[in-house]
Tab-separated table of C-alpha atoms in Angstrom:
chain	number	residue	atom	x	y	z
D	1	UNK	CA	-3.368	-5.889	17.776
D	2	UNK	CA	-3.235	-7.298	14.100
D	3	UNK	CA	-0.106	-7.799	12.583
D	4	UNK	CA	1.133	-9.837	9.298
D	5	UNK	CA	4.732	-11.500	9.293
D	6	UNK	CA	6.245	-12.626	5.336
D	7	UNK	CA	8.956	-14.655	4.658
D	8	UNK	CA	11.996	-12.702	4.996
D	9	UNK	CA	13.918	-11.640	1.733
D	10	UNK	CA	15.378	-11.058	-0.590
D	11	UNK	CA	14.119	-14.339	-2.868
D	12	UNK	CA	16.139	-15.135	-5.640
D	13	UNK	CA	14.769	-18.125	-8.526
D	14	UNK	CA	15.799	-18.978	-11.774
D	15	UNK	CA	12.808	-18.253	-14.666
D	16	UNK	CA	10.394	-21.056	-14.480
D	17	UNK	CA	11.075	-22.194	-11.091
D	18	UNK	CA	8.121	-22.388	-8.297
D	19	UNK	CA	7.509	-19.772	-5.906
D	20	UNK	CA	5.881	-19.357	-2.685
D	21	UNK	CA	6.222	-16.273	-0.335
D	22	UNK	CA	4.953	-17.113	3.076
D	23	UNK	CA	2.566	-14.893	5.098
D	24	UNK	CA	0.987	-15.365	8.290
D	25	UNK	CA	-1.372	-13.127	10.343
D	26	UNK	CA	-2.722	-12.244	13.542
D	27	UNK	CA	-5.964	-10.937	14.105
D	28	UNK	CA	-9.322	-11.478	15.901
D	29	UNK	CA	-12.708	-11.987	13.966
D	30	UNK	CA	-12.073	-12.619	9.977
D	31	UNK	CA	-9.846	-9.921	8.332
D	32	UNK	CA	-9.824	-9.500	4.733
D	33	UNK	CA	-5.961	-10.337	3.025
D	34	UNK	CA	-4.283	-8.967	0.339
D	35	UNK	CA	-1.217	-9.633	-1.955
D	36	UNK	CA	0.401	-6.084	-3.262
D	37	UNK	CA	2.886	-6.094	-5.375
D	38	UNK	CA	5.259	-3.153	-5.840
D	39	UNK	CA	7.446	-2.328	-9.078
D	40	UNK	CA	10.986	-0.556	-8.703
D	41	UNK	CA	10.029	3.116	-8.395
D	42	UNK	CA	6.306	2.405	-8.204
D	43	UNK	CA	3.272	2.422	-6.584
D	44	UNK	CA	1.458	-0.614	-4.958
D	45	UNK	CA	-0.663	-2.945	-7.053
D	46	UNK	CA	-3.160	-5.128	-6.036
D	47	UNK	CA	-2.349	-8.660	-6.859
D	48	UNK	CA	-4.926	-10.251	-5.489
D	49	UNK	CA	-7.273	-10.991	-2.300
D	50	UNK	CA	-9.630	-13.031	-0.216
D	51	UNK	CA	-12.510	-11.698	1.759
D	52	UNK	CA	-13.288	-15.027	3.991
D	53	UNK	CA	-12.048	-18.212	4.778
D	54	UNK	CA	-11.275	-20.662	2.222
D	55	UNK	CA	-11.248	-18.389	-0.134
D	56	UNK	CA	-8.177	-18.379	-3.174
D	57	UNK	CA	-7.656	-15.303	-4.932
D	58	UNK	CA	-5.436	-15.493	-7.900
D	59	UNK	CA	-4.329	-12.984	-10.937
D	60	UNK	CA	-1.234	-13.450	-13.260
D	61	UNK	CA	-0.469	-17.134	-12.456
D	62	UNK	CA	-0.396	-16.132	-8.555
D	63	UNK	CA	-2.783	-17.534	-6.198
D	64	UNK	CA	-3.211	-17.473	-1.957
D	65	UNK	CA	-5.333	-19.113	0.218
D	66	UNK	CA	-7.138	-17.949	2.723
D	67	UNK	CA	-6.042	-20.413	6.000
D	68	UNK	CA	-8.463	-19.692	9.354
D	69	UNK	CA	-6.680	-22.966	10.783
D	70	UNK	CA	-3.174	-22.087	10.048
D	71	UNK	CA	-3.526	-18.290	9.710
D	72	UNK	CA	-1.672	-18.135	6.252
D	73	UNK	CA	-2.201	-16.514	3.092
D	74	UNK	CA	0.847	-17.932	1.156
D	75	UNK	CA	1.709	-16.647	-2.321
D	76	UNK	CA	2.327	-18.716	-5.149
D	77	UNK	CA	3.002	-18.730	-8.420
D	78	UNK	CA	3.892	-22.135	-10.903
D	79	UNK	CA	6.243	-20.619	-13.354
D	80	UNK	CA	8.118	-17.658	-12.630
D	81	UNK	CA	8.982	-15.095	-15.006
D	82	UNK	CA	11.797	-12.456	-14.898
D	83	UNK	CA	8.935	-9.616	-14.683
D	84	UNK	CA	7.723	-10.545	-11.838
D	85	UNK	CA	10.455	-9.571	-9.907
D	86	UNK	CA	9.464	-6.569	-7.348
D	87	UNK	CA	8.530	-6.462	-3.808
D	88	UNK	CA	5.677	-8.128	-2.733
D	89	UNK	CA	3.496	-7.054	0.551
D	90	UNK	CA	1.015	-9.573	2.556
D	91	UNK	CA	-1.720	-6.995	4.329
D	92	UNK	CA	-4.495	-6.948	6.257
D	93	UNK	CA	-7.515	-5.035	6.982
D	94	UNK	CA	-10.279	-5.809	9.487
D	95	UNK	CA	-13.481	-3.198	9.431
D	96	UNK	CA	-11.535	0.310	10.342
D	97	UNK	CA	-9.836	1.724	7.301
D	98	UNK	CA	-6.075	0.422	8.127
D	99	UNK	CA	-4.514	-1.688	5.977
D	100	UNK	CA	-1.797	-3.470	8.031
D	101	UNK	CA	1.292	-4.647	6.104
D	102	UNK	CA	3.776	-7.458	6.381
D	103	UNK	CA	7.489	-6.349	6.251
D	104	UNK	CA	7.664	-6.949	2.422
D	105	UNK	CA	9.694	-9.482	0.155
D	106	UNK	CA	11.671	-8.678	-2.517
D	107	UNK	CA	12.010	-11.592	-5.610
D	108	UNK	CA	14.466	-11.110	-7.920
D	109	UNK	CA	14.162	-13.876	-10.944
D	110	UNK	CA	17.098	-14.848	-13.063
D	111	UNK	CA	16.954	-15.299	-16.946
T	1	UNK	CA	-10.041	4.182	-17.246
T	2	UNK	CA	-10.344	4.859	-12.971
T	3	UNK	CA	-7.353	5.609	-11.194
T	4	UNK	CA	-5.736	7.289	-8.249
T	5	UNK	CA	-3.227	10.285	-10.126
T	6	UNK	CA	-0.153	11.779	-8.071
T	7	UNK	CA	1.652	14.802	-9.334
T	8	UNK	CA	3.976	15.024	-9.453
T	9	UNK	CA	6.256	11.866	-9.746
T	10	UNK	CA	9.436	13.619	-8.372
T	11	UNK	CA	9.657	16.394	-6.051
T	12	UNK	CA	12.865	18.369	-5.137
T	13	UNK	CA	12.557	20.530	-2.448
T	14	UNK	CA	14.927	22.378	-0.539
T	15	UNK	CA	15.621	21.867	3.130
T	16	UNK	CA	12.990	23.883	5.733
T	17	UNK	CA	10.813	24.663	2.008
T	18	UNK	CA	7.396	24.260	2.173
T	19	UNK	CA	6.015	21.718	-0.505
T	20	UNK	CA	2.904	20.249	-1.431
T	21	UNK	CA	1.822	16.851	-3.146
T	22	UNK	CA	-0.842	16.258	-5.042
T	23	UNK	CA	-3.449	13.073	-5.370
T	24	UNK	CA	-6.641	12.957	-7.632
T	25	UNK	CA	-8.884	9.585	-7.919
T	26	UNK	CA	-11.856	9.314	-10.657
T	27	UNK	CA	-12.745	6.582	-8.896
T	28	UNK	CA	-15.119	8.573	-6.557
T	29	UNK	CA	-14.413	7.042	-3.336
T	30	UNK	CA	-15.047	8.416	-0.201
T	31	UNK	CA	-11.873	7.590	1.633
T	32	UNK	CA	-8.429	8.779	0.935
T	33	UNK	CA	-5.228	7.706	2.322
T	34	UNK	CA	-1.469	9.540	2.552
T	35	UNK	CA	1.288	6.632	3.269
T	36	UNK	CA	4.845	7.538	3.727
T	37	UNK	CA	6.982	4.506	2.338
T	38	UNK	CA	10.971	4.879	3.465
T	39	UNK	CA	13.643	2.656	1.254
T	40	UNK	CA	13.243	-1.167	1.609
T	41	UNK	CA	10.139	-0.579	4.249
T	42	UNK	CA	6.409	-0.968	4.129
T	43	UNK	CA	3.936	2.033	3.692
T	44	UNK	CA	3.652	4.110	6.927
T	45	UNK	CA	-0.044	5.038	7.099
T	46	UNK	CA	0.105	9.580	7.742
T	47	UNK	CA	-3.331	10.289	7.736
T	48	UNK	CA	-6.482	9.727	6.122
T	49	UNK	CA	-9.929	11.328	5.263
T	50	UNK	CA	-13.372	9.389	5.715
T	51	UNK	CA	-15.464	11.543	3.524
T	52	UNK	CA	-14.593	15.560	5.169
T	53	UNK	CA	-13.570	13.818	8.768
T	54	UNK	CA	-9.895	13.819	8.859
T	55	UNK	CA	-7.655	11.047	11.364
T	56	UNK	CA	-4.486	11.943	11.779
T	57	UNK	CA	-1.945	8.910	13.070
T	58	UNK	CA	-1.039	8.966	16.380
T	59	UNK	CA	2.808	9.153	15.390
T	60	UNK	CA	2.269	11.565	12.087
T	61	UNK	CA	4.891	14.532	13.176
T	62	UNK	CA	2.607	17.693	12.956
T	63	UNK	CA	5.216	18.741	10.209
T	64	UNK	CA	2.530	16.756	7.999
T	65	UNK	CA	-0.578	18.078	6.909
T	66	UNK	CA	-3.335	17.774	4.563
T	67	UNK	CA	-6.296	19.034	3.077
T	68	UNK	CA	-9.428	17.635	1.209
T	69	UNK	CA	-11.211	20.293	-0.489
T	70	UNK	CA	-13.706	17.900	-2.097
T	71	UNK	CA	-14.181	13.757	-3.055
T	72	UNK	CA	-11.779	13.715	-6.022
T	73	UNK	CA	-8.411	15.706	-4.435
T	74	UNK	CA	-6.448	15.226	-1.426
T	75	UNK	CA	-3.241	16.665	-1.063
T	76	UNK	CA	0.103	16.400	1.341
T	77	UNK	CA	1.287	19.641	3.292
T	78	UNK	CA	4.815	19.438	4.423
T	79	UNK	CA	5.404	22.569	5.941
T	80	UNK	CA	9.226	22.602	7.167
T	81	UNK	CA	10.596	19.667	5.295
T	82	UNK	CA	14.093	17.856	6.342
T	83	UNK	CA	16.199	15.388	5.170
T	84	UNK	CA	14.299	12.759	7.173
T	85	UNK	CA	11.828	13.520	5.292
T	86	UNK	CA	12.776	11.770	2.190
T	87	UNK	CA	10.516	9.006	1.135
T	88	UNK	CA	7.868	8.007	-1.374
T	89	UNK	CA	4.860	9.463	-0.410
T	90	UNK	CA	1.694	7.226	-1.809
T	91	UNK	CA	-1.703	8.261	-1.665
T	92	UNK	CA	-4.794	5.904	-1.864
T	93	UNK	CA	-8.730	5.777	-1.749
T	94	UNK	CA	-11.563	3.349	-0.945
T	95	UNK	CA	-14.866	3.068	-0.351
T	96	UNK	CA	-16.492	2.727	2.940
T	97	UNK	CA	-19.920	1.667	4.135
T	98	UNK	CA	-21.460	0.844	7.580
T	99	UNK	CA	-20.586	-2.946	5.942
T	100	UNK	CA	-16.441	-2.009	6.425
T	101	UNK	CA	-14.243	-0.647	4.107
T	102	UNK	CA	-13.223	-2.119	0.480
T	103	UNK	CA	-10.166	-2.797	-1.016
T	104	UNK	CA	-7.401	0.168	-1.423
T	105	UNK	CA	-5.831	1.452	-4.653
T	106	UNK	CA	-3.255	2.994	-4.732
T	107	UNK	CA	-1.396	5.779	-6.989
T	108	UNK	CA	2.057	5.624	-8.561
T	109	UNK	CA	3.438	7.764	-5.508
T	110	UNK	CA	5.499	11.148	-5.546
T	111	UNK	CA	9.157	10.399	-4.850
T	112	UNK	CA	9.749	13.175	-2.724
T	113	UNK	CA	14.078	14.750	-2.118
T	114	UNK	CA	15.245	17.414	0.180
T	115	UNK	CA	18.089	18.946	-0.649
């Protein structure tokens, strides 16, 4: 079945330093991929996605990749700030309704 | 603006007590999701209604239930809560064509305690 594996946590940078959370997937066909982020005692947010190969979705200074040759959908961001600390969650979804979720990262930035 | 609503934020309920939890969307999608998301884990997909046809999760303990009563409301039955049942519960929509489904959003989730 489909599945998504992130880089395990917790991630801890200093403000201003380079990030990259890395996600890989497993599926057959061409799923759809999503970065969510989630705020302490929040919902989910989309942060961004990509819909088809070679594809970059970005929002906020983050962008990911779309990879059908390495199936990856890394997370980055230039220039961290201390907001942006929260738990992010690489998913899935691949025509049915599921949305199939990574294990989740949690960044904590310094000041 | 559109949005997926939960009320309310924070639930107490007492051990065995029936409670419900509420989810609204303006966004007038046609599916509607309830997630159960445990401390430090990912959302646990419950249930979820395609239009008026409800799938229930192989695993979803039939403690859960819930009811559509038209597009915009969903909610989250659980009828004998206990402690396991603590969690945030997160409810979320999409819309879904013969093409697949679109992206999901998702509310600010009900932070659900039995005491």
């Amino acid at each position: 079945g489909n599945s998504v594996t992130q880089m395990e946590g917790p991630v801890t940078l200093s403000e201003e330093a380079f990030l990259t959370i890395n996600c890989t997937y497993t599926a057959t066909g061409y799923p759809s991929l999503f970065w969510y982020v989630q705020y302490p005692g929040e919902g989910l947010q989309l942060l961004l996605k990509a819909t088809k190969a070679d594809d970059k979705g970005s929002n906020k200074g983050f962008e990911a990749t779309y990879r059908k040759e390495t199936t990856s959908f890394h997370l980055e961001k230039g220039s961290v700030q201390v907001s942006d600390s929260a738990v992010y969650f690489c998913a899935l979804t691949q025509g049915a309704q599921k949305l199939v979720f990574g294990q989740g990262t949690r960044l904590t930035i310094n000041p | 603006d559109a949005m997926v609503i939960q009320n309310p934020r924070y639930q107490v309920t007492q051990f065995g007590k029936p409670v419900t939890l509420s989810c609204s969307q303006t966004l007038n999608h046609n599916v509607m999701y309830w997630y159960q998301q445990k401390s430090s884990q990912a959302p646990k997909l419950l249930f979820h209604y395609y239009d008026k046809d409800f799938n229930n999760e192989a695993d979803t303990p039939d403690n859960f239930q819930s009811r559509r009563p038209n597009t915009s409301f969903c909610f989250l039955d659980i009828r004998s809560p206990g402690l396991g049942d603590a969690a945030m519960y997160l409810c979320a929509t999409s819309r879904a064509s013969t093409g697949g489904v679109d992206t999901q959003y998702f509310g600010p989730g009900t932070r659900l305690t039995v005491l």
